[in-house]
CSV table of C-alpha atoms in Angstrom, one decimal:
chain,number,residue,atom,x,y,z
A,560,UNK,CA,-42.3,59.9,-85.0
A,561,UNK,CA,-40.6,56.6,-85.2
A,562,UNK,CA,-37.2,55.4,-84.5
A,563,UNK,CA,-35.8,51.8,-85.3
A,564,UNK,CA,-33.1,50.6,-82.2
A,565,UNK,CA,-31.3,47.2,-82.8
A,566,UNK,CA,-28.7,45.3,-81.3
A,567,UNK,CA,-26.2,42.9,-82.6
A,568,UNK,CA,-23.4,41.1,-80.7
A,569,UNK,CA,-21.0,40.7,-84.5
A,570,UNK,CA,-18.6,38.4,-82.8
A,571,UNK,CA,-15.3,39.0,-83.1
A,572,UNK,CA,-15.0,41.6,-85.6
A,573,UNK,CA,-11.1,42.0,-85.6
A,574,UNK,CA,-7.9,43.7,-87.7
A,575,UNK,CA,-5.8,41.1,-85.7
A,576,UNK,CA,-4.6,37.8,-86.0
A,577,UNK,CA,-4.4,35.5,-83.3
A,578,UNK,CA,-1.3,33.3,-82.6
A,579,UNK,CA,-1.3,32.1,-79.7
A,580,UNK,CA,-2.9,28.8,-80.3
A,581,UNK,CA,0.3,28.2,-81.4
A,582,UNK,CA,1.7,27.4,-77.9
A,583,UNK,CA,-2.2,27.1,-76.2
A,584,UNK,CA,-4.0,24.2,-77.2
A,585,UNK,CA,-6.9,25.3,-75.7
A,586,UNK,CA,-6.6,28.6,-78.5
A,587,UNK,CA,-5.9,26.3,-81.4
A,588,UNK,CA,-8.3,26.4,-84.2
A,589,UNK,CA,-9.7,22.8,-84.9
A,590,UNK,CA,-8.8,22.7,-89.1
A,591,UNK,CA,-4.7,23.2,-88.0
A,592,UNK,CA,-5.1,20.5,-84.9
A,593,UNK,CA,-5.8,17.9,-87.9
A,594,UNK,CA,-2.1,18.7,-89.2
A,595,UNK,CA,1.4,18.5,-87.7
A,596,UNK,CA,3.2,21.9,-87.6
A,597,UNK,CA,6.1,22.0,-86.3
A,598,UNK,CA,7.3,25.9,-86.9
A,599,UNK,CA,5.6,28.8,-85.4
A,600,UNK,CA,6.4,31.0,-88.6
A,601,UNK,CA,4.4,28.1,-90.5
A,602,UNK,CA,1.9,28.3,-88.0
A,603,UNK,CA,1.4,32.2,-88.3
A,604,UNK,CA,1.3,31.6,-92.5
A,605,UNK,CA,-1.5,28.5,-92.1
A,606,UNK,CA,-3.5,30.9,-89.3
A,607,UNK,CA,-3.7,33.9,-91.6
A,608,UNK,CA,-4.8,31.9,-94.7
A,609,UNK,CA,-7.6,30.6,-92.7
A,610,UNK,CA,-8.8,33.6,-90.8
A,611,UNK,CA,-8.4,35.5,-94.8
A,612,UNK,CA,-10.4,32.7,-96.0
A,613,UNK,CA,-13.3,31.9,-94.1
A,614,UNK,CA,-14.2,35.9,-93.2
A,615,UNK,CA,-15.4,37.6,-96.1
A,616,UNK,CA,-18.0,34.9,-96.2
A,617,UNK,CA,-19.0,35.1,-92.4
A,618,UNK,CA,-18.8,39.6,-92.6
A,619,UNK,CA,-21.0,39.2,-95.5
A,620,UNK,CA,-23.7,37.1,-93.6
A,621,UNK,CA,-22.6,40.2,-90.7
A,622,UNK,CA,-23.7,42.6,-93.3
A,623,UNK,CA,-27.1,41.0,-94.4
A,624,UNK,CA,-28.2,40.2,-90.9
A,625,UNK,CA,-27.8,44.3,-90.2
A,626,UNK,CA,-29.7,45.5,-93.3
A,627,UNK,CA,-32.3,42.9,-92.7
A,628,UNK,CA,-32.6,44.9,-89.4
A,629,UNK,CA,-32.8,48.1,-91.2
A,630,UNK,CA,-32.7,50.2,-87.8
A,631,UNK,CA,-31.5,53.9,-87.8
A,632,UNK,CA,-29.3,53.2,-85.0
A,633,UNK,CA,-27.8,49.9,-84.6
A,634,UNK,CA,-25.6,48.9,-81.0
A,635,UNK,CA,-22.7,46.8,-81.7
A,636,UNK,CA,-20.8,44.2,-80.0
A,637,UNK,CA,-17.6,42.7,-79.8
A,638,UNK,CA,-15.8,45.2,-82.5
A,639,UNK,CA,-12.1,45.2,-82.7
A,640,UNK,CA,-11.5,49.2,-83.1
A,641,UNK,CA,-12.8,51.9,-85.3
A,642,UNK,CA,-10.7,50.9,-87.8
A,643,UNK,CA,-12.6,47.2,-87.9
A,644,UNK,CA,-16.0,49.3,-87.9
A,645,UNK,CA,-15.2,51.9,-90.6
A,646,UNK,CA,-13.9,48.8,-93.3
A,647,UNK,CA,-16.1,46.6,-92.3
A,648,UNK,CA,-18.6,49.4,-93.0
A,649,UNK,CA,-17.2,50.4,-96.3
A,650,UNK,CA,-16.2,46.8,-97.6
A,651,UNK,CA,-18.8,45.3,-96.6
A,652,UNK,CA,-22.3,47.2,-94.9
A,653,UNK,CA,-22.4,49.1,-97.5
A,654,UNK,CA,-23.0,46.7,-100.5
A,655,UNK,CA,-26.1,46.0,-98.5
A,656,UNK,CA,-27.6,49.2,-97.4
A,657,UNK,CA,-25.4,52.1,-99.7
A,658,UNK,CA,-24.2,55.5,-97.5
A,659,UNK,CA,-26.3,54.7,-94.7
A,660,UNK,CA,-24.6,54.5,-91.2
A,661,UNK,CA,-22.3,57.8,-91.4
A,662,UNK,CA,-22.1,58.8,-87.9
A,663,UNK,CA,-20.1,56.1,-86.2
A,664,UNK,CA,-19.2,55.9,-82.1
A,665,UNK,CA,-16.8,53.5,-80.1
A,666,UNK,CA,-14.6,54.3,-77.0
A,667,UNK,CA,-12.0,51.4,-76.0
A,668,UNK,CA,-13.1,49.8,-73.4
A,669,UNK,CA,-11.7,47.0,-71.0
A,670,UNK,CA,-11.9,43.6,-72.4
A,671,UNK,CA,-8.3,41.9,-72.5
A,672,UNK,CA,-9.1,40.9,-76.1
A,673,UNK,CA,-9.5,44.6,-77.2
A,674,UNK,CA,-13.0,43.6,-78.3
A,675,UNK,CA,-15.4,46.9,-78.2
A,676,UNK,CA,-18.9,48.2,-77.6
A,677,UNK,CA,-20.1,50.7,-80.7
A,678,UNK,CA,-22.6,52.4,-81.9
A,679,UNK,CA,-23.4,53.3,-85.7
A,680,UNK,CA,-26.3,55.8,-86.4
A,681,UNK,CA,-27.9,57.2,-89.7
A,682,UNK,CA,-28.1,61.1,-89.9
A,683,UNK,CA,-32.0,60.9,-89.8
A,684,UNK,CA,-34.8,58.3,-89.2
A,685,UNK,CA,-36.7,56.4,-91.9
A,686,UNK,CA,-39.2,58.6,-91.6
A,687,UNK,CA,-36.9,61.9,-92.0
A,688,UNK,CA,-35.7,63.1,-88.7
A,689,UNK,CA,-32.7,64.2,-87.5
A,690,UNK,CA,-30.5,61.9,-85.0
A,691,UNK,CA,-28.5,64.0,-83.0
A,692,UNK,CA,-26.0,63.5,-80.9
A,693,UNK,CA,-25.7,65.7,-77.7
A,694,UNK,CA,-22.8,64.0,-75.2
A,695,UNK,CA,-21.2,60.4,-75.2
A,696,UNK,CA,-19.8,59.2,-72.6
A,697,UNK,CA,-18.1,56.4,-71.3
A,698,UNK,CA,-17.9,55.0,-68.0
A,699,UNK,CA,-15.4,51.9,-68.6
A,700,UNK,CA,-13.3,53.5,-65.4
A,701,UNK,CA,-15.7,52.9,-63.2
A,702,UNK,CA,-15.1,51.2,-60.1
A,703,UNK,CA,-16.5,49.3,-57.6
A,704,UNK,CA,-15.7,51.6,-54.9
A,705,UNK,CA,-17.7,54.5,-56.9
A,706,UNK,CA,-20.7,52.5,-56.6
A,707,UNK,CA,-20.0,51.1,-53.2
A,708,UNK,CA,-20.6,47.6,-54.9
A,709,UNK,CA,-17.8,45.2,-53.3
A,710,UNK,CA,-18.9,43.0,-51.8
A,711,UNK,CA,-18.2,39.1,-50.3
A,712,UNK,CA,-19.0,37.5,-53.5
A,713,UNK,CA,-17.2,40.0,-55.8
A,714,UNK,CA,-14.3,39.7,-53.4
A,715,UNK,CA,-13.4,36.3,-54.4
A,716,UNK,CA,-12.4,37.3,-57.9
A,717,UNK,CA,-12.1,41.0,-58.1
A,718,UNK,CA,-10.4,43.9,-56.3
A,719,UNK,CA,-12.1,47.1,-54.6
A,720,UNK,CA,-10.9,49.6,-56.8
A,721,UNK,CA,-11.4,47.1,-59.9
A,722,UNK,CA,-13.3,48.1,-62.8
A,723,UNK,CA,-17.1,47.1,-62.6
A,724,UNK,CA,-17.3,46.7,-66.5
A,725,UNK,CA,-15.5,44.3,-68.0
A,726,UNK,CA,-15.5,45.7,-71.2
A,727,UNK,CA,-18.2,49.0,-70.9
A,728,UNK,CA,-21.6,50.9,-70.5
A,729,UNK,CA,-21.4,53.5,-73.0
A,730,UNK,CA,-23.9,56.0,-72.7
A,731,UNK,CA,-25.2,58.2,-75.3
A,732,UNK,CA,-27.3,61.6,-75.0
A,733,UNK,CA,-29.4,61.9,-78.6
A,734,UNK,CA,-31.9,64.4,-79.5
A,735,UNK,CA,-34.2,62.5,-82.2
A,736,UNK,CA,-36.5,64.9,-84.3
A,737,UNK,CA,-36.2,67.2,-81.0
A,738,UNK,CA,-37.2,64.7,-78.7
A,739,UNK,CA,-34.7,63.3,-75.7
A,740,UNK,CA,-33.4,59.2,-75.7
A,741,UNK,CA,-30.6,58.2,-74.1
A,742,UNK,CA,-29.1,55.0,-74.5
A,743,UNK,CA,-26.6,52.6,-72.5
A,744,UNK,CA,-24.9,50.1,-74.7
A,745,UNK,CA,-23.2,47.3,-72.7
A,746,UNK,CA,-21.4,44.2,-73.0
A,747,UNK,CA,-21.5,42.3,-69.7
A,748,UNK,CA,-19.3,39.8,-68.3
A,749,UNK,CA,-19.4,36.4,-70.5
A,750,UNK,CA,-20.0,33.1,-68.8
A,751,UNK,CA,-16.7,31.8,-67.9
A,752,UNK,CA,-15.2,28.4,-66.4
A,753,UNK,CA,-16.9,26.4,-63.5
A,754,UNK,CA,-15.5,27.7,-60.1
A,755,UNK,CA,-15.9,26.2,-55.9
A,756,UNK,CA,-18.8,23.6,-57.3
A,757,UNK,CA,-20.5,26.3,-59.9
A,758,UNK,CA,-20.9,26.1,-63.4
A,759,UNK,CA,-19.6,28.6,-65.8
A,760,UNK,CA,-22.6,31.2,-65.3
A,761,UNK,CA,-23.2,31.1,-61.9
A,762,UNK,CA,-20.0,31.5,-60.7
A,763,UNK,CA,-19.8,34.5,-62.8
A,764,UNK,CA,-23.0,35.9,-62.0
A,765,UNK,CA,-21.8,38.4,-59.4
A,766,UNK,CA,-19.9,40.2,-61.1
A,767,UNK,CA,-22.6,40.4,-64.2
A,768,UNK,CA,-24.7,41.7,-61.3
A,769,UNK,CA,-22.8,44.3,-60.1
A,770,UNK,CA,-22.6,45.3,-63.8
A,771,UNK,CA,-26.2,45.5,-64.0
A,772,UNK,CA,-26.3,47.4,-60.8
A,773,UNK,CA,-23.9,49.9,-61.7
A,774,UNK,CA,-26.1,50.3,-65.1
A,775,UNK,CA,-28.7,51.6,-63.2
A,776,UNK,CA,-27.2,53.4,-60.4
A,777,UNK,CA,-26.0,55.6,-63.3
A,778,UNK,CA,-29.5,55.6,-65.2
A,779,UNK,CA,-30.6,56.9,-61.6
A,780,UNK,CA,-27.5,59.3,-61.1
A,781,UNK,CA,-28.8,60.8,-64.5
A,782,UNK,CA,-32.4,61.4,-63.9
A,783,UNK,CA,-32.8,60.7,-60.3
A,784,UNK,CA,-33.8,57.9,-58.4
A,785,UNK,CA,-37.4,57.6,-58.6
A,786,UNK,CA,-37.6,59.8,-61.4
A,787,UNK,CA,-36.6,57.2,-64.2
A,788,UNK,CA,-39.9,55.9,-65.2
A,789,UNK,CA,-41.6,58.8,-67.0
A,790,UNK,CA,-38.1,59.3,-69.1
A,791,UNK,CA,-37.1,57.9,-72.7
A,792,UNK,CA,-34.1,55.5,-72.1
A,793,UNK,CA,-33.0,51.9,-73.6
A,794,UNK,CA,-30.9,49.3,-72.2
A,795,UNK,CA,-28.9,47.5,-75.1
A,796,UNK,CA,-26.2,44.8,-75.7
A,797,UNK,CA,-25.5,41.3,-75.1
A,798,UNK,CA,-26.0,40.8,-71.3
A,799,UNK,CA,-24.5,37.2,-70.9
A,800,UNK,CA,-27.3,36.2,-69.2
A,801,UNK,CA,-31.0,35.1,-69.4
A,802,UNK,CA,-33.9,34.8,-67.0
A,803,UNK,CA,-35.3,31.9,-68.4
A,804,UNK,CA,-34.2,29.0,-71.4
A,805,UNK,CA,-35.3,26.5,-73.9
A,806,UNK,CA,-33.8,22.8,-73.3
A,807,UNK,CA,-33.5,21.6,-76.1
A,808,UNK,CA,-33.6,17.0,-75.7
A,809,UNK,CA,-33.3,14.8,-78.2
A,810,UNK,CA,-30.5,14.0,-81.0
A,811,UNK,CA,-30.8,14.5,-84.7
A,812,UNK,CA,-31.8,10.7,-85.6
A,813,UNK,CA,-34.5,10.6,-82.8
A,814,UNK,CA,-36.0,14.5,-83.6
A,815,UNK,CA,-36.3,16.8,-80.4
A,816,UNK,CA,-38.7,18.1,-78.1
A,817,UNK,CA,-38.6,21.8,-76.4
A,818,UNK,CA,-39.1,22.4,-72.7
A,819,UNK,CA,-39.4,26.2,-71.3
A,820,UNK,CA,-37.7,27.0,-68.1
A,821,UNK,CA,-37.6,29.9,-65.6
A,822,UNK,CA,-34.2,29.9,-63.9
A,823,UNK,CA,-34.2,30.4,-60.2
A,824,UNK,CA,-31.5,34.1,-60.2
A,825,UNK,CA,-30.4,36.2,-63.1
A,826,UNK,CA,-28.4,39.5,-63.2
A,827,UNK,CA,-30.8,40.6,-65.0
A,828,UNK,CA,-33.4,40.5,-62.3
A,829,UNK,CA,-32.0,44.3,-61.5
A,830,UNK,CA,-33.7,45.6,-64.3
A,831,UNK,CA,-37.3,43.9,-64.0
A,832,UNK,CA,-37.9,43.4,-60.3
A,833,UNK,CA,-39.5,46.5,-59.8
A,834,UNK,CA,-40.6,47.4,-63.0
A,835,UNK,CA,-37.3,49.8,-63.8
A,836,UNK,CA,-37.3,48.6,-67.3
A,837,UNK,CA,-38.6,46.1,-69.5
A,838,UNK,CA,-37.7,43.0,-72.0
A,839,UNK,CA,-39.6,43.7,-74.4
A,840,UNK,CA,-38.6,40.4,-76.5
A,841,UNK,CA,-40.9,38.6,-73.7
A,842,UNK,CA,-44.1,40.3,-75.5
A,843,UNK,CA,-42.9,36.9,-77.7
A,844,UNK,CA,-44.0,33.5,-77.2
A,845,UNK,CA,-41.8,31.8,-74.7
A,846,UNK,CA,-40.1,29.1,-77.5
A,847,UNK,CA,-39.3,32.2,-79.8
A,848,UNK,CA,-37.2,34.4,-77.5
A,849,UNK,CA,-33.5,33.1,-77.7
A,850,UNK,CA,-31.0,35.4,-79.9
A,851,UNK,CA,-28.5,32.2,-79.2
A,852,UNK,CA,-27.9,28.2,-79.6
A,853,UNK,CA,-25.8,26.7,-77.1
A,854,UNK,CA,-24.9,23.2,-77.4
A,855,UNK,CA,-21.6,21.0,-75.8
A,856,UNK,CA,-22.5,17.9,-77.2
A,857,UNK,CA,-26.7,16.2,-77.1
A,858,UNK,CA,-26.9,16.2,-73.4
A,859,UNK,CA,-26.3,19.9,-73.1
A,860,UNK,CA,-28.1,22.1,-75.2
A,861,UNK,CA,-30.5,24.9,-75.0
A,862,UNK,CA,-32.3,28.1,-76.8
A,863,UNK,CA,-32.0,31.6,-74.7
A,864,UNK,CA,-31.6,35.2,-74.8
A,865,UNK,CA,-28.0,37.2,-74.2
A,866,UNK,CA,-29.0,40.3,-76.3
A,867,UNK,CA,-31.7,42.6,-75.4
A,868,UNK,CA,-33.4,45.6,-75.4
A,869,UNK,CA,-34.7,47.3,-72.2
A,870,UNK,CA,-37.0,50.0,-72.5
A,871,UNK,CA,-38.2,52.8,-69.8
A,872,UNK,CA,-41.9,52.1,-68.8
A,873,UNK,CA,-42.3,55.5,-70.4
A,874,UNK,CA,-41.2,54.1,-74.3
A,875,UNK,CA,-42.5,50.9,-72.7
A,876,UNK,CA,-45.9,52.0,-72.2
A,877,UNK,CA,-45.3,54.1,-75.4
A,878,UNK,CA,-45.0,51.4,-77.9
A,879,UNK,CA,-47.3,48.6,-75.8
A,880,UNK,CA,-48.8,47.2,-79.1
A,881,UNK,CA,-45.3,46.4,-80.6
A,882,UNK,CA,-42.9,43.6,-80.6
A,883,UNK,CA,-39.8,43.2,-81.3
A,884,UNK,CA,-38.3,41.1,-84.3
A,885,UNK,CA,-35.0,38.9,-84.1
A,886,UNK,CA,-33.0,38.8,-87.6
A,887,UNK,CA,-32.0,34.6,-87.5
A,888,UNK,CA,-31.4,34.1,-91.2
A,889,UNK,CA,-27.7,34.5,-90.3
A,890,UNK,CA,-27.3,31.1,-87.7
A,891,UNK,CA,-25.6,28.2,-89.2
A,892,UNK,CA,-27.4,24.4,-89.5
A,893,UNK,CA,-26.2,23.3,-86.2
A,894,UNK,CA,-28.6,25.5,-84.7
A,895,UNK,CA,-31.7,24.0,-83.7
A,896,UNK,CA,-35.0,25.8,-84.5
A,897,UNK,CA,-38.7,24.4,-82.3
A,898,UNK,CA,-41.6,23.1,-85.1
A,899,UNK,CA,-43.1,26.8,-87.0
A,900,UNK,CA,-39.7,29.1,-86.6
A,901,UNK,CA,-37.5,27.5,-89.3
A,902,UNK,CA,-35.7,30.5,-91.5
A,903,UNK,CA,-34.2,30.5,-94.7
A,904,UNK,CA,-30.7,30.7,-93.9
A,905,UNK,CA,-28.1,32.8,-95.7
A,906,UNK,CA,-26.3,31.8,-99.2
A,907,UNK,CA,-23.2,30.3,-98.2
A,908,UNK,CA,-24.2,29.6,-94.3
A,909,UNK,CA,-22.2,26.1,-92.9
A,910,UNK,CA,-23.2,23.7,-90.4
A,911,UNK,CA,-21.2,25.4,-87.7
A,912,UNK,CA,-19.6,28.3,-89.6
A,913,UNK,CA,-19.2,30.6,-91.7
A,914,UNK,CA,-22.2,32.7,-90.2
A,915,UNK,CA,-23.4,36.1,-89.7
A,916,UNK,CA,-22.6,35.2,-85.8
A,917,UNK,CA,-23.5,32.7,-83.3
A,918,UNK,CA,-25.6,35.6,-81.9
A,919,UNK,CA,-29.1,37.0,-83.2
A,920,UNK,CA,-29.7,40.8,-83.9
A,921,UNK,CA,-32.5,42.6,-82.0
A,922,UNK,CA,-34.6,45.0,-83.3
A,923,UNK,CA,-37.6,47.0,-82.6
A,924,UNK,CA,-39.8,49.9,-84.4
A,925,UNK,CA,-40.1,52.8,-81.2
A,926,UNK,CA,-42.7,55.1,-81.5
A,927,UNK,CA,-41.2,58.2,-79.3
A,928,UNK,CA,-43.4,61.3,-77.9
């Protein structure tokens, strides 16, 4: 018995307009900053015709990138409400892939943006068994005084009784063809401004840690510390943070070159220090594990891995012969790809945008027993 698991950060999948670029700069879309205006009512009008414009282009490249994945449960990202899921479902996901995704799961979590973790399932596998749903449950109010997870470094941003995840870690009890998985779907804390001499990930690290932390003290609160191992459980979502990178040097006239790197600390280092669970997008070569393109101009630019899925050694160990794929077609031009990995890219696809997202989904064919 066989069960397909993705995840996909969407970005930004919203029912809302955003105005306030209107009086902060720093929010202003780049295609308005080329014209003078004057009048916040013109504003609004100029915003909405852009948003309307350029979206049904991007959600269709959404839509694609999610039937090329073709999993029978798919873990979302960055989803406005259930609203945003259920039309972008109708309008949109199911052009691609017809009635497939009819059991649908999102609890509003924390992020100021109202932007949501979610979870959309078919009724049975490819291979005709049933996906059940036992409990959900979320644990957005979580703080860090349950976990006892204050601490110095937290301190200098956050409160005690502060919640630990910044937007959730949703977890889900199924029953697939009879047999147990539980998943935890989670959106950590993104990379934010440099703070006291760190750059924008480290001095945010702490608190992704304590995230990561929290996500397995209530892995272990569930099966028992110790106890984990021999149990069918995945970690998935974008995690805002990677273990290792790809620098990418060079500019377009001159070509590039691609240099692998370890990096020193990671959140993430909760999860495969001991062996609690693994990355199973490292069974891939080390140049073809990024699910995301980050550039700020030719001297800063690099390859690496936000979204994941971590398995228990059990479905680890289960499905040791298998590897996981990662859906590109749906990244724009700008994004750089080493010598042997170039795609095809979607119909319509820009340099920069529209595009499916500037994130990759993640998906993986689980054998379960």
């Amino acid at each position: 018995m066989s069960l397909r698991l993705a995840t996909f950060n969407v970005e930004n999948l919203m029912t809302r307009f955003d105005f306030t670029g209107y009086r902060n700069q720093l929010r202003q879309d780049r295609v308005i900053k080329l014209f003078e205006v004057n009048n916040e009512g013109v504003y609004q009008q100029l915003e909405q015709a852009r948003v309307i414009a350029s979206t049904d282009d991007t959600r269709q490249m959404t839509a694609l990138a999610i039937a090329d994945a073709d999993a029978d449960i798919l873990c979302l990202q960055e989803i406005d409400n259930m609203a945003a899921l259920q039309a972008f479902e109708y309008g949109y996901l199911y052009r691609m892939v017809g009635n497939g995704y009819r059991q649908k799961y999102l609890v509003e979590g924390n992020d100021s943006r109202g932007i949501d973790v979610a979870v959309l399932m078919r009724e049975e596998t490819r291979d005709g068994q049933k996906i059940e749903l036992r409990d959900i449950k979320s644990h957005a109010m979580a703080t860090y005084r349950d976990f006892d997870l204050f601490d110095e470094e937290i301190g200098k941003t956050n409160r005690l009784d502060d919640k630990i995840f910044k937007r959730d870690c949703l977890e889900l009890d199924l029953r697939i063809g009879g047999v147990p998985m539980t998943l935890y779907v989670v959106h950590f804390k993104s990379m934010g401004n440099p703070r006291d001499g760190l750059d924008g990930r480290q001095s945010t690290l702490p608190i992704r840690r304590a995230e990561a932390r929290a996500v397995r003290r209530i892995i272990e609160d569930r099966f028992g510390a110790g106890h984990t191992a021999k149990k069918n459980f995945a970690i998935c979502g974008d995690m805002n943070d990677y273990q290792e990178r790809v620098d990418v040097i060079g500019r377009r006239g001159t070509g590039y070159r691609f240099e692998h790197r370890d990096e020193a600390e990671s959140a993430l280092d909760v999860f495969s220090q001991d062996g609690f669970a693994e990355n199973v997008v490292r069974r891939r070569e080390p140049l073809d594990r990024w699910t995301l393109y980050h550039a700020r101009g030719p001297e800063e630019q690099w390859l690496c891995q936000l979204d994941y899925l971590w398995l228990s050694p059990a479905l680890a160990a289960a499905n040791a012969k298998r590897i996981p794929e990662i859906i590109r077609h749906g990244q724009p031009y700008r994004t750089i790809f080493p010598p042997g990995q170039e795609v095809e890219r979607y119909p319509r696809a820009g340099w920069d945008r529209p595009k499916a997202s500037d994130h990759c989904p993640v998906v993986m064919t689980l054998d379960l027993i």
